Every structure is written in C-alpha cells, then in structure tokens.
Amino acid sequence: ARHRQAHPALKAFMCGSVSGTCSTLLFQPLDLVKTRLQTIAEARQTRVRAAPKMGMLRVFVHVVRTESVFSLWKGVSPSFVRCIPGVGIYFSTFYSLKQHFFQDRAPNAGEAVLLGAGARAVAGVCMLPFTVIKTRFESGFYNYLSVTGALRSMYETEGTRALFSGLSATLLRDAPFSGIYVMFYSQTKSLLPPGAMSSACVPLVNFSCGVVAGIMASLVTQPADVVKTHIQVSKSPCSMTEVARHIYTERGMGGFFRGAVPRCLRRTLMAAMAWTVYEQLMAQMGLKS
C-alpha cells in the first residue's frame, strides 16, 4: 500500500527532473549573464574587467570575445546537479501537498501561493549548496574545475557555513517566486474559456500562462535575487542587511534590479517550459497535476 501511495509522487519527481533538464540546458546563458550583470562592480577589480555600464547584449558579446561561446554555459554542471533533482523535488512536493490538501478541489489564490512557496522552500533548502556553487561558477571569480572540487574547496577553506550562504535571501527569492507563479499560473488558466483547453491547444495555453506568471513573479523577487548573488559570491561572511546597504549605497534602488532582463527572460521561459513539459508528462502517465 505504501508503495502504491508513493508511486505517483515518484512519477511527479521524474517528470519534474526531465522538465528541469531541458530548461536548464537551454537557458543557462541567460543565468550566467544575469550573474555577471549583478556582480559587475566587483568584476572591475578582477580579471573579468567588465565595463561598469554594460547591458545584457554587451555582456554576451564580452563573454564570447574574451572567453568563448562555451563560456556562456559556465555553471551548467552545478545547474544540472541542482536542477535535475531540485525540480524533481519541487514538483513531487508540490504534487504531494496538492493531493493531500486539495484532492477534491482547486486551490484558491491564497492557497496557491502557500502551495507553491512550500514546495519551493523544501527544494531550495535541499539544493542550496549547489546553488552557491552554480553562482560562483557563473561569476568568473573562482577557478573551480568541477562540482566535487568546488564542494571540497569550500568546505576546507570556508567551512560548512559557506555551503549554505544566502539561505535567507534564497528563500526570500524562491518561496515568493514560486508562490506568486503558481497563483498567477492557476488563476490565469481558470479564467480561460473551456474551449481553450482542447487537446491540441493545451501545451500552448500552458506555456502562455506560464510566461504571464513568470514575468510577474520575476519582477517581484528581483531584489532578493541580487542580494543572494552578492552574498554567495562574497569570499567573506556577510549578512543580508550589510549587502542590501552596500548595493543601495553604491548603485541606489536601480542596483536591486541589475540583471532583471536576463533573469526575467530565463526564469519566465524556464518555468513556463518546465510546467508545460511537467503537465504533458503527467497527463501521459494518467496523473492529474
């Protein structure tokens, strides 16, 4: 009986992992550009030497010219290690919570926020060490050769605390993002006319609703993402308050929205694709997502 109860959650984990693999590979360059834009002030003092007012396209060109095209995928290894199980954990937790609390009805807007935020909080805590490593790979400040090498180096030189740096900022970013995303995603779909969900249109409708939800959620959580990036790239421990004060002093309110365009594009497209693939796979397996 226990096996039968766990089986749907395992299927949700597998569907989430497949969707996470596809979206991570496609949109990793946008994540790298976002990280470079957010750490551009620090980059001027290192070998990266990015110009202080570089935009998204100039950063793309700069990385390709000074490093290589494949450098746009720096951090893809820890991204895979993080996203493949991480997205699986998220969707399996989401599915389990939804089946437990809302088996007979659709959650309302407030419940959808809590549902998405709860699932993301679980996945975020589980995968935080790989989030830190991914951010450091992308920043260009560290010369890690592998994920295991990065884990060993951080543990030996900075201790266990470094592997969980930025936990509060990560939760302040990811939990609200997922909560807001699920709310807009479910509410947008509920407002559609019944004919819009015909079998031929379902993937397009899911993707379109995901884009709308992703834009709203990305903009709301952008400041927390900037703070998280600075904490995780820093070579010395620092608090959210210290980092927020530093960003505001150096760049004003605009500093909290550095990298908003590539992040908005990546998170929106990645989340929309992940949910579209997830829902299609769950439907094929005969499970209600």
PDB file of C-alpha atoms in Angstrom:
ATOM      1  CA  ALA A   1       0.000   0.000   0.000  1.00  0.00           C
ATOM      2  CA  ARG A   2       2.827   2.383   0.859  1.00  0.00           C
ATOM      3  CA  HIS A   3       4.471   1.679  -2.468  1.00  0.00           C
ATOM      4  CA  ARG A   4       1.259   2.495  -4.326  1.00  0.00           C
ATOM      5  CA  GLN A   5       0.863   5.753  -2.394  1.00  0.00           C
ATOM      6  CA  ALA A   6       4.450   6.833  -3.069  1.00  0.00           C
ATOM      7  CA  HIS A   7       4.367   5.869  -6.726  1.00  0.00           C
ATOM      8  CA  PRO A   8       2.542   8.970  -8.068  1.00  0.00           C
ATOM      9  CA  ALA A   9       4.954  11.261  -6.189  1.00  0.00           C
ATOM     10  CA  LEU A  10       7.872   9.368  -7.720  1.00  0.00           C
ATOM     11  CA  LYS A  11       6.335   9.864 -11.159  1.00  0.00           C
ATOM     12  CA  ALA A  12       5.989  13.581 -10.405  1.00  0.00           C
ATOM     13  CA  PHE A  13       9.672  13.635  -9.405  1.00  0.00           C
ATOM     14  CA  MET A  14      10.668  12.016 -12.718  1.00  0.00           C
ATOM     15  CA  CYS A  15       8.509  14.394 -14.759  1.00  0.00           C
ATOM     16  CA  GLY A  16       9.946  17.378 -12.924  1.00  0.00           C
ATOM     17  CA  SER A  17      13.511  16.169 -13.436  1.00  0.00           C
ATOM     18  CA  VAL A  18      13.013  15.766 -17.196  1.00  0.00           C
ATOM     19  CA  SER A  19      11.479  19.234 -17.493  1.00  0.00           C
ATOM     20  CA  GLY A  20      14.304  20.711 -15.397  1.00  0.00           C
ATOM     21  CA  THR A  21      16.966  19.121 -17.608  1.00  0.00           C
ATOM     22  CA  CYS A  22      15.519  20.583 -20.814  1.00  0.00           C
ATOM     23  CA  SER A  23      15.021  24.097 -19.476  1.00  0.00           C
ATOM     24  CA  THR A  24      18.394  24.275 -17.682  1.00  0.00           C
ATOM     25  CA  LEU A  25      20.369  23.393 -20.801  1.00  0.00           C
ATOM     26  CA  LEU A  26      18.518  25.894 -22.983  1.00  0.00           C
ATOM     27  CA  PHE A  27      18.568  28.914 -20.673  1.00  0.00           C
ATOM     28  CA  GLN A  28      21.889  28.633 -18.793  1.00  0.00           C
ATOM     29  CA  PRO A  29      23.499  31.508 -20.819  1.00  0.00           C
ATOM     30  CA  LEU A  30      20.828  33.909 -19.538  1.00  0.00           C
ATOM     31  CA  ASP A  31      21.611  32.904 -15.959  1.00  0.00           C
ATOM     32  CA  LEU A  32      25.334  33.493 -16.480  1.00  0.00           C
ATOM     33  CA  VAL A  33      24.715  36.952 -17.977  1.00  0.00           C
ATOM     34  CA  LYS A  34      22.386  37.804 -15.093  1.00  0.00           C
ATOM     35  CA  THR A  35      25.064  36.864 -12.542  1.00  0.00           C
ATOM     36  CA  ARG A  36      27.748  38.868 -14.382  1.00  0.00           C
ATOM     37  CA  LEU A  37      25.498  41.935 -14.503  1.00  0.00           C
ATOM     38  CA  GLN A  38      24.731  41.705 -10.795  1.00  0.00           C
ATOM     39  CA  THR A  39      28.423  41.453  -9.835  1.00  0.00           C
ATOM     40  CA  ILE A  40      29.709  43.945 -12.402  1.00  0.00           C
ATOM     41  CA  ALA A  41      31.099  46.382  -9.831  1.00  0.00           C
ATOM     42  CA  GLU A  42      33.231  43.649  -8.251  1.00  0.00           C
ATOM     43  CA  ALA A  43      34.235  42.375 -11.696  1.00  0.00           C
ATOM     44  CA  ARG A  44      36.031  45.642 -12.480  1.00  0.00           C
ATOM     45  CA  GLN A  45      38.553  44.786  -9.771  1.00  0.00           C
ATOM     46  CA  THR A  46      39.276  41.284 -11.110  1.00  0.00           C
ATOM     47  CA  ARG A  47      40.466  39.693 -14.310  1.00  0.00           C
ATOM     48  CA  VAL A  48      36.945  39.863 -15.757  1.00  0.00           C
ATOM     49  CA  ARG A  49      37.193  43.670 -16.036  1.00  0.00           C
ATOM     50  CA  ALA A  50      33.680  44.251 -17.311  1.00  0.00           C
ATOM     51  CA  ALA A  51      32.673  47.821 -18.140  1.00  0.00           C
ATOM     52  CA  PRO A  52      30.555  49.452 -15.435  1.00  0.00           C
ATOM     53  CA  LYS A  53      27.535  50.129 -17.628  1.00  0.00           C
ATOM     54  CA  MET A  54      27.394  47.012 -19.737  1.00  0.00           C
ATOM     55  CA  GLY A  55      23.962  45.784 -20.730  1.00  0.00           C
ATOM     56  CA  MET A  56      22.769  42.250 -21.398  1.00  0.00           C
ATOM     57  CA  LEU A  57      23.852  42.088 -25.050  1.00  0.00           C
ATOM     58  CA  ARG A  58      27.251  43.650 -24.350  1.00  0.00           C
ATOM     59  CA  VAL A  59      27.899  41.104 -21.618  1.00  0.00           C
ATOM     60  CA  PHE A  60      27.015  38.299 -24.057  1.00  0.00           C
ATOM     61  CA  VAL A  61      29.488  39.679 -26.616  1.00  0.00           C
ATOM     62  CA  HIS A  62      32.129  40.353 -23.955  1.00  0.00           C
ATOM     63  CA  VAL A  63      31.999  36.768 -22.646  1.00  0.00           C
ATOM     64  CA  VAL A  64      32.197  35.302 -26.154  1.00  0.00           C
ATOM     65  CA  ARG A  65      35.102  37.559 -27.192  1.00  0.00           C
ATOM     66  CA  THR A  66      37.215  37.322 -24.044  1.00  0.00           C
ATOM     67  CA  GLU A  67      36.441  33.730 -23.125  1.00  0.00           C
ATOM     68  CA  SER A  68      34.499  31.582 -25.626  1.00  0.00           C
ATOM     69  CA  VAL A  69      30.994  30.730 -26.787  1.00  0.00           C
ATOM     70  CA  PHE A  70      31.008  27.718 -24.488  1.00  0.00           C
ATOM     71  CA  SER A  71      31.754  30.004 -21.527  1.00  0.00           C
ATOM     72  CA  LEU A  72      28.106  31.069 -21.733  1.00  0.00           C
ATOM     73  CA  TRP A  73      27.394  27.633 -20.268  1.00  0.00           C
ATOM     74  CA  LYS A  74      29.755  28.051 -17.295  1.00  0.00           C
ATOM     75  CA  GLY A  75      27.942  26.723 -14.283  1.00  0.00           C
ATOM     76  CA  VAL A  76      25.844  24.294 -16.304  1.00  0.00           C
ATOM     77  CA  SER A  77      27.304  21.320 -14.390  1.00  0.00           C
ATOM     78  CA  PRO A  78      26.207  22.564 -10.954  1.00  0.00           C
ATOM     79  CA  SER A  79      22.985  23.765 -12.591  1.00  0.00           C
ATOM     80  CA  PHE A  80      22.260  20.201 -13.699  1.00  0.00           C
ATOM     81  CA  VAL A  81      23.234  18.805 -10.293  1.00  0.00           C
ATOM     82  CA  ARG A  82      20.945  21.398  -8.704  1.00  0.00           C
ATOM     83  CA  CYS A  83      18.021  21.496 -11.120  1.00  0.00           C
ATOM     84  CA  ILE A  84      17.537  17.862 -12.124  1.00  0.00           C
ATOM     85  CA  PRO A  85      16.869  16.633  -8.567  1.00  0.00           C
ATOM     86  CA  GLY A  86      15.788  20.113  -7.406  1.00  0.00           C
ATOM     87  CA  VAL A  87      12.954  20.499  -9.905  1.00  0.00           C
ATOM     88  CA  GLY A  88      12.024  16.883  -9.246  1.00  0.00           C
ATOM     89  CA  ILE A  89      11.851  17.548  -5.502  1.00  0.00           C
ATOM     90  CA  TYR A  90       9.812  20.698  -6.162  1.00  0.00           C
ATOM     91  CA  PHE A  91       7.214  19.006  -8.368  1.00  0.00           C
ATOM     92  CA  SER A  92       6.947  15.861  -6.239  1.00  0.00           C
ATOM     93  CA  THR A  93       6.486  18.019  -3.107  1.00  0.00           C
ATOM     94  CA  PHE A  94       4.003  20.217  -4.961  1.00  0.00           C
ATOM     95  CA  TYR A  95       2.058  17.165  -6.171  1.00  0.00           C
ATOM     96  CA  SER A  96       2.059  15.541  -2.726  1.00  0.00           C
ATOM     97  CA  LEU A  97       0.903  18.720  -0.947  1.00  0.00           C
ATOM     98  CA  LYS A  98      -1.782  19.352  -3.533  1.00  0.00           C
ATOM     99  CA  GLN A  99      -3.097  15.791  -3.354  1.00  0.00           C
ATOM    100  CA  HIS A 100      -3.078  15.867   0.446  1.00  0.00           C
ATOM    101  CA  PHE A 101      -4.779  19.225   0.974  1.00  0.00           C
ATOM    102  CA  PHE A 102      -6.690  19.882  -2.272  1.00  0.00           C
ATOM    103  CA  GLN A 103      -7.547  16.471  -3.678  1.00  0.00           C
ATOM    104  CA  ASP A 104     -11.186  17.313  -4.351  1.00  0.00           C
ATOM    105  CA  ARG A 105     -10.919  20.944  -5.402  1.00  0.00           C
ATOM    106  CA  ALA A 106      -8.640  23.526  -6.974  1.00  0.00           C
ATOM    107  CA  PRO A 107      -6.786  25.793  -4.511  1.00  0.00           C
ATOM    108  CA  ASN A 108      -7.816  29.437  -4.395  1.00  0.00           C
ATOM    109  CA  ALA A 109      -5.337  32.288  -4.971  1.00  0.00           C
ATOM    110  CA  GLY A 110      -4.046  32.442  -1.384  1.00  0.00           C
ATOM    111  CA  GLU A 111      -3.771  28.660  -1.097  1.00  0.00           C
ATOM    112  CA  ALA A 112      -1.904  28.520  -4.416  1.00  0.00           C
ATOM    113  CA  VAL A 113       0.673  30.969  -3.035  1.00  0.00           C
ATOM    114  CA  LEU A 114       1.229  28.805   0.045  1.00  0.00           C
ATOM    115  CA  LEU A 115       1.332  25.623  -2.041  1.00  0.00           C
ATOM    116  CA  GLY A 116       3.988  26.938  -4.426  1.00  0.00           C
ATOM    117  CA  ALA A 117       6.017  28.610  -1.684  1.00  0.00           C
ATOM    118  CA  GLY A 118       6.045  25.478   0.471  1.00  0.00           C
ATOM    119  CA  ALA A 119       7.209  23.228  -2.363  1.00  0.00           C
ATOM    120  CA  ARG A 120       9.952  25.684  -3.367  1.00  0.00           C
ATOM    121  CA  ALA A 121      11.170  26.128   0.213  1.00  0.00           C
ATOM    122  CA  VAL A 122      11.721  22.369   0.520  1.00  0.00           C
ATOM    123  CA  ALA A 123      13.591  22.156  -2.791  1.00  0.00           C
ATOM    124  CA  GLY A 124      15.573  25.352  -2.091  1.00  0.00           C
ATOM    125  CA  VAL A 125      16.928  24.148   1.254  1.00  0.00           C
ATOM    126  CA  CYS A 126      17.835  20.718  -0.148  1.00  0.00           C
ATOM    127  CA  MET A 127      19.731  22.137  -3.131  1.00  0.00           C
ATOM    128  CA  LEU A 128      21.279  25.288  -1.588  1.00  0.00           C
ATOM    129  CA  PRO A 129      24.944  24.113  -1.636  1.00  0.00           C
ATOM    130  CA  PHE A 130      24.693  23.555  -5.394  1.00  0.00           C
ATOM    131  CA  THR A 131      23.004  26.940  -5.826  1.00  0.00           C
ATOM    132  CA  VAL A 132      26.019  28.575  -4.148  1.00  0.00           C
ATOM    133  CA  ILE A 133      28.440  26.655  -6.354  1.00  0.00           C
ATOM    134  CA  LYS A 134      26.468  27.497  -9.507  1.00  0.00           C
ATOM    135  CA  THR A 135      26.525  31.210  -8.667  1.00  0.00           C
ATOM    136  CA  ARG A 136      30.279  31.108  -8.067  1.00  0.00           C
ATOM    137  CA  PHE A 137      30.915  29.253 -11.338  1.00  0.00           C
ATOM    138  CA  GLU A 138      28.937  31.878 -13.235  1.00  0.00           C
ATOM    139  CA  SER A 139      30.563  34.878 -11.547  1.00  0.00           C
ATOM    140  CA  GLY A 140      34.011  34.223 -13.047  1.00  0.00           C
ATOM    141  CA  PHE A 141      35.656  34.968  -9.674  1.00  0.00           C
ATOM    142  CA  TYR A 142      36.522  31.354  -8.884  1.00  0.00           C
ATOM    143  CA  ASN A 143      38.555  28.742 -10.738  1.00  0.00           C
ATOM    144  CA  TYR A 144      36.658  25.634  -9.740  1.00  0.00           C
ATOM    145  CA  LEU A 145      37.200  22.709 -12.108  1.00  0.00           C
ATOM    146  CA  SER A 146      34.296  20.518 -11.002  1.00  0.00           C
ATOM    147  CA  VAL A 147      31.325  20.423  -8.681  1.00  0.00           C
ATOM    148  CA  THR A 148      33.028  17.965  -6.325  1.00  0.00           C
ATOM    149  CA  GLY A 149      36.196  20.057  -6.378  1.00  0.00           C
ATOM    150  CA  ALA A 150      34.199  23.167  -5.524  1.00  0.00           C
ATOM    151  CA  LEU A 151      32.452  21.393  -2.639  1.00  0.00           C
ATOM    152  CA  ARG A 152      35.789  20.192  -1.274  1.00  0.00           C
ATOM    153  CA  SER A 153      37.460  23.592  -1.661  1.00  0.00           C
ATOM    154  CA  MET A 154      34.614  25.478   0.026  1.00  0.00           C
ATOM    155  CA  TYR A 155      34.405  23.001   2.888  1.00  0.00           C
ATOM    156  CA  GLU A 156      38.180  23.052   3.521  1.00  0.00           C
ATOM    157  CA  THR A 157      38.733  26.815   3.205  1.00  0.00           C
ATOM    158  CA  GLU A 158      35.441  28.321   4.375  1.00  0.00           C
ATOM    159  CA  GLY A 159      33.672  25.595   6.306  1.00  0.00           C
ATOM    160  CA  THR A 160      30.146  24.187   6.112  1.00  0.00           C
ATOM    161  CA  ARG A 161      28.616  27.634   6.585  1.00  0.00           C
ATOM    162  CA  ALA A 162      29.728  28.715   3.095  1.00  0.00           C
ATOM    163  CA  LEU A 163      27.719  25.899   1.518  1.00  0.00           C
ATOM    164  CA  PHE A 164      24.564  27.423   2.983  1.00  0.00           C
ATOM    165  CA  SER A 165      25.405  31.094   2.477  1.00  0.00           C
ATOM    166  CA  GLY A 166      22.499  33.208   1.334  1.00  0.00           C
ATOM    167  CA  LEU A 167      19.892  30.805   2.720  1.00  0.00           C
ATOM    168  CA  SER A 168      17.568  33.572   3.914  1.00  0.00           C
ATOM    169  CA  ALA A 169      17.907  35.559   0.698  1.00  0.00           C
ATOM    170  CA  THR A 170      17.381  32.402  -1.371  1.00  0.00           C
ATOM    171  CA  LEU A 171      14.179  31.575   0.493  1.00  0.00           C
ATOM    172  CA  LEU A 172      13.013  35.195   0.220  1.00  0.00           C
ATOM    173  CA  ARG A 173      13.554  34.894  -3.524  1.00  0.00           C
ATOM    174  CA  ASP A 174      12.403  31.368  -4.316  1.00  0.00           C
ATOM    175  CA  ALA A 175       9.432  30.877  -1.988  1.00  0.00           C
ATOM    176  CA  PRO A 176       7.637  34.094  -3.050  1.00  0.00           C
ATOM    177  CA  PHE A 177       8.585  33.491  -6.702  1.00  0.00           C
ATOM    178  CA  SER A 178       7.040  30.045  -6.730  1.00  0.00           C
ATOM    179  CA  GLY A 179       4.041  31.138  -4.676  1.00  0.00           C
ATOM    180  CA  ILE A 180       3.297  34.101  -6.938  1.00  0.00           C
ATOM    181  CA  TYR A 181       3.998  31.983 -10.027  1.00  0.00           C
ATOM    182  CA  VAL A 182       1.605  29.194  -9.028  1.00  0.00           C
ATOM    183  CA  MET A 183      -1.063  31.748  -8.110  1.00  0.00           C
ATOM    184  CA  PHE A 184      -0.902  33.607 -11.444  1.00  0.00           C
ATOM    185  CA  TYR A 185      -0.487  30.349 -13.383  1.00  0.00           C
ATOM    186  CA  SER A 186      -3.516  28.644 -11.838  1.00  0.00           C
ATOM    187  CA  GLN A 187      -5.670  31.770 -11.807  1.00  0.00           C
ATOM    188  CA  THR A 188      -4.856  32.616 -15.447  1.00  0.00           C
ATOM    189  CA  LYS A 189      -5.792  29.098 -16.521  1.00  0.00           C
ATOM    190  CA  SER A 190      -9.035  29.232 -14.534  1.00  0.00           C
ATOM    191  CA  LEU A 191     -10.112  32.392 -16.374  1.00  0.00           C
ATOM    192  CA  LEU A 192      -9.778  30.784 -19.810  1.00  0.00           C
ATOM    193  CA  PRO A 193     -12.895  29.629 -21.675  1.00  0.00           C
ATOM    194  CA  PRO A 194     -13.426  25.838 -21.690  1.00  0.00           C
ATOM    195  CA  GLY A 195     -12.649  25.573 -25.421  1.00  0.00           C
ATOM    196  CA  ALA A 196      -9.133  26.940 -24.893  1.00  0.00           C
ATOM    197  CA  MET A 197      -8.102  23.720 -23.145  1.00  0.00           C
ATOM    198  CA  SER A 198      -8.752  21.408 -26.100  1.00  0.00           C
ATOM    199  CA  SER A 199      -6.079  18.754 -26.522  1.00  0.00           C
ATOM    200  CA  ALA A 200      -4.369  20.483 -29.441  1.00  0.00           C
ATOM    201  CA  CYS A 201      -4.016  23.795 -27.588  1.00  0.00           C
ATOM    202  CA  VAL A 202      -3.062  22.579 -24.115  1.00  0.00           C
ATOM    203  CA  PRO A 203       0.763  22.904 -24.448  1.00  0.00           C
ATOM    204  CA  LEU A 204       0.483  26.398 -25.961  1.00  0.00           C
ATOM    205  CA  VAL A 205      -2.027  27.515 -23.327  1.00  0.00           C
ATOM    206  CA  ASN A 206       0.126  26.142 -20.500  1.00  0.00           C
ATOM    207  CA  PHE A 207       3.215  27.855 -21.891  1.00  0.00           C
ATOM    208  CA  SER A 208       1.424  31.191 -22.399  1.00  0.00           C
ATOM    209  CA  CYS A 209       0.011  31.154 -18.873  1.00  0.00           C
ATOM    210  CA  GLY A 210       3.488  30.282 -17.604  1.00  0.00           C
ATOM    211  CA  VAL A 211       5.008  33.294 -19.372  1.00  0.00           C
ATOM    212  CA  VAL A 212       2.492  35.686 -17.781  1.00  0.00           C
ATOM    213  CA  ALA A 213       3.057  34.170 -14.338  1.00  0.00           C
ATOM    214  CA  GLY A 214       6.843  34.155 -14.743  1.00  0.00           C
ATOM    215  CA  ILE A 215       7.094  37.847 -15.630  1.00  0.00           C
ATOM    216  CA  MET A 216       5.087  38.912 -12.587  1.00  0.00           C
ATOM    217  CA  ALA A 217       6.950  36.621 -10.178  1.00  0.00           C
ATOM    218  CA  SER A 218      10.403  37.553 -11.528  1.00  0.00           C
ATOM    219  CA  LEU A 219       9.909  41.294 -11.119  1.00  0.00           C
ATOM    220  CA  VAL A 220       8.623  40.986  -7.547  1.00  0.00           C
ATOM    221  CA  THR A 221      11.556  38.814  -6.409  1.00  0.00           C
ATOM    222  CA  GLN A 222      14.393  40.532  -8.326  1.00  0.00           C
ATOM    223  CA  PRO A 223      15.839  42.498  -5.335  1.00  0.00           C
ATOM    224  CA  ALA A 224      16.174  39.300  -3.273  1.00  0.00           C
ATOM    225  CA  ASP A 225      17.983  37.631  -6.177  1.00  0.00           C
ATOM    226  CA  VAL A 226      20.561  40.445  -6.366  1.00  0.00           C
ATOM    227  CA  VAL A 227      21.201  40.252  -2.614  1.00  0.00           C
ATOM    228  CA  LYS A 228      21.518  36.442  -2.781  1.00  0.00           C
ATOM    229  CA  THR A 229      24.062  36.637  -5.616  1.00  0.00           C
ATOM    230  CA  HIS A 230      26.274  39.117  -3.739  1.00  0.00           C
ATOM    231  CA  ILE A 231      26.219  37.032  -0.548  1.00  0.00           C
ATOM    232  CA  GLN A 232      27.095  33.788  -2.334  1.00  0.00           C
ATOM    233  CA  VAL A 233      29.892  35.320  -4.433  1.00  0.00           C
ATOM    234  CA  SER A 234      31.482  37.090  -1.452  1.00  0.00           C
ATOM    235  CA  LYS A 235      34.631  35.464  -0.058  1.00  0.00           C
ATOM    236  CA  SER A 236      33.808  36.617   3.474  1.00  0.00           C
ATOM    237  CA  PRO A 237      30.600  36.106   5.503  1.00  0.00           C
ATOM    238  CA  CYS A 238      28.108  38.958   5.219  1.00  0.00           C
ATOM    239  CA  SER A 239      24.501  39.492   6.208  1.00  0.00           C
ATOM    240  CA  MET A 240      21.521  40.399   4.055  1.00  0.00           C
ATOM    241  CA  THR A 241      21.343  43.812   5.731  1.00  0.00           C
ATOM    242  CA  GLU A 242      25.007  44.588   5.021  1.00  0.00           C
ATOM    243  CA  VAL A 243      24.714  43.545   1.390  1.00  0.00           C
ATOM    244  CA  ALA A 244      21.464  45.458   0.839  1.00  0.00           C
ATOM    245  CA  ARG A 245      23.014  48.582   2.363  1.00  0.00           C
ATOM    246  CA  HIS A 246      26.118  48.204   0.167  1.00  0.00           C
ATOM    247  CA  ILE A 247      24.057  47.793  -3.016  1.00  0.00           C
ATOM    248  CA  TYR A 248      21.897  50.809  -2.190  1.00  0.00           C
ATOM    249  CA  THR A 249      24.929  52.971  -1.328  1.00  0.00           C
ATOM    250  CA  GLU A 250      26.829  52.035  -4.486  1.00  0.00           C
ATOM    251  CA  ARG A 251      24.001  51.975  -7.046  1.00  0.00           C
ATOM    252  CA  GLY A 252      20.793  53.208  -5.449  1.00  0.00           C
ATOM    253  CA  MET A 253      17.457  51.449  -5.956  1.00  0.00           C
ATOM    254  CA  GLY A 254      18.455  50.586  -9.518  1.00  0.00           C
ATOM    255  CA  GLY A 255      21.134  48.278  -8.115  1.00  0.00           C
ATOM    256  CA  PHE A 256      18.452  45.915  -6.850  1.00  0.00           C
ATOM    257  CA  PHE A 257      17.249  45.405 -10.423  1.00  0.00           C
ATOM    258  CA  ARG A 258      20.614  44.683 -12.071  1.00  0.00           C
ATOM    259  CA  GLY A 259      20.223  41.690 -14.355  1.00  0.00           C
ATOM    260  CA  ALA A 260      16.433  41.924 -14.280  1.00  0.00           C
ATOM    261  CA  VAL A 261      16.053  41.478 -18.054  1.00  0.00           C
ATOM    262  CA  PRO A 262      18.070  38.232 -18.482  1.00  0.00           C
ATOM    263  CA  ARG A 263      16.710  36.852 -15.212  1.00  0.00           C
ATOM    264  CA  CYS A 264      13.143  37.668 -16.202  1.00  0.00           C
ATOM    265  CA  LEU A 265      13.668  36.016 -19.584  1.00  0.00           C
ATOM    266  CA  ARG A 266      15.328  32.937 -18.105  1.00  0.00           C
ATOM    267  CA  ARG A 267      13.007  32.398 -15.142  1.00  0.00           C
ATOM    268  CA  THR A 268       9.925  33.079 -17.235  1.00  0.00           C
ATOM    269  CA  LEU A 269      10.871  30.798 -20.128  1.00  0.00           C
ATOM    270  CA  MET A 270      12.384  28.149 -17.862  1.00  0.00           C
ATOM    271  CA  ALA A 271       9.370  27.999 -15.555  1.00  0.00           C
ATOM    272  CA  ALA A 272       6.922  28.068 -18.478  1.00  0.00           C
ATOM    273  CA  MET A 273       8.774  25.234 -20.224  1.00  0.00           C
ATOM    274  CA  ALA A 274       9.173  23.222 -17.016  1.00  0.00           C
ATOM    275  CA  TRP A 275       5.462  23.437 -16.197  1.00  0.00           C
ATOM    276  CA  THR A 276       4.429  22.700 -19.791  1.00  0.00           C
ATOM    277  CA  VAL A 277       6.641  19.594 -20.013  1.00  0.00           C
ATOM    278  CA  TYR A 278       5.638  18.517 -16.493  1.00  0.00           C
ATOM    279  CA  GLU A 279       1.904  18.781 -17.161  1.00  0.00           C
ATOM    280  CA  GLN A 280       2.201  16.974 -20.504  1.00  0.00           C
ATOM    281  CA  LEU A 281       4.188  14.120 -18.980  1.00  0.00           C
ATOM    282  CA  MET A 282       1.840  13.848 -16.009  1.00  0.00           C
ATOM    283  CA  ALA A 283      -1.148  13.734 -18.371  1.00  0.00           C
ATOM    284  CA  GLN A 284       0.501  10.945 -20.406  1.00  0.00           C
ATOM    285  CA  MET A 285       1.094   8.988 -17.182  1.00  0.00           C
ATOM    286  CA  GLY A 286      -2.581   9.361 -16.306  1.00  0.00           C
ATOM    287  CA  LEU A 287      -1.960  11.607 -13.292  1.00  0.00           C
ATOM    288  CA  LYS A 288      -3.681  14.891 -12.542  1.00  0.00           C
ATOM    289  CA  SER A 289      -1.008  17.559 -11.990  1.00  0.00           C
TER     290      SER A 289
END
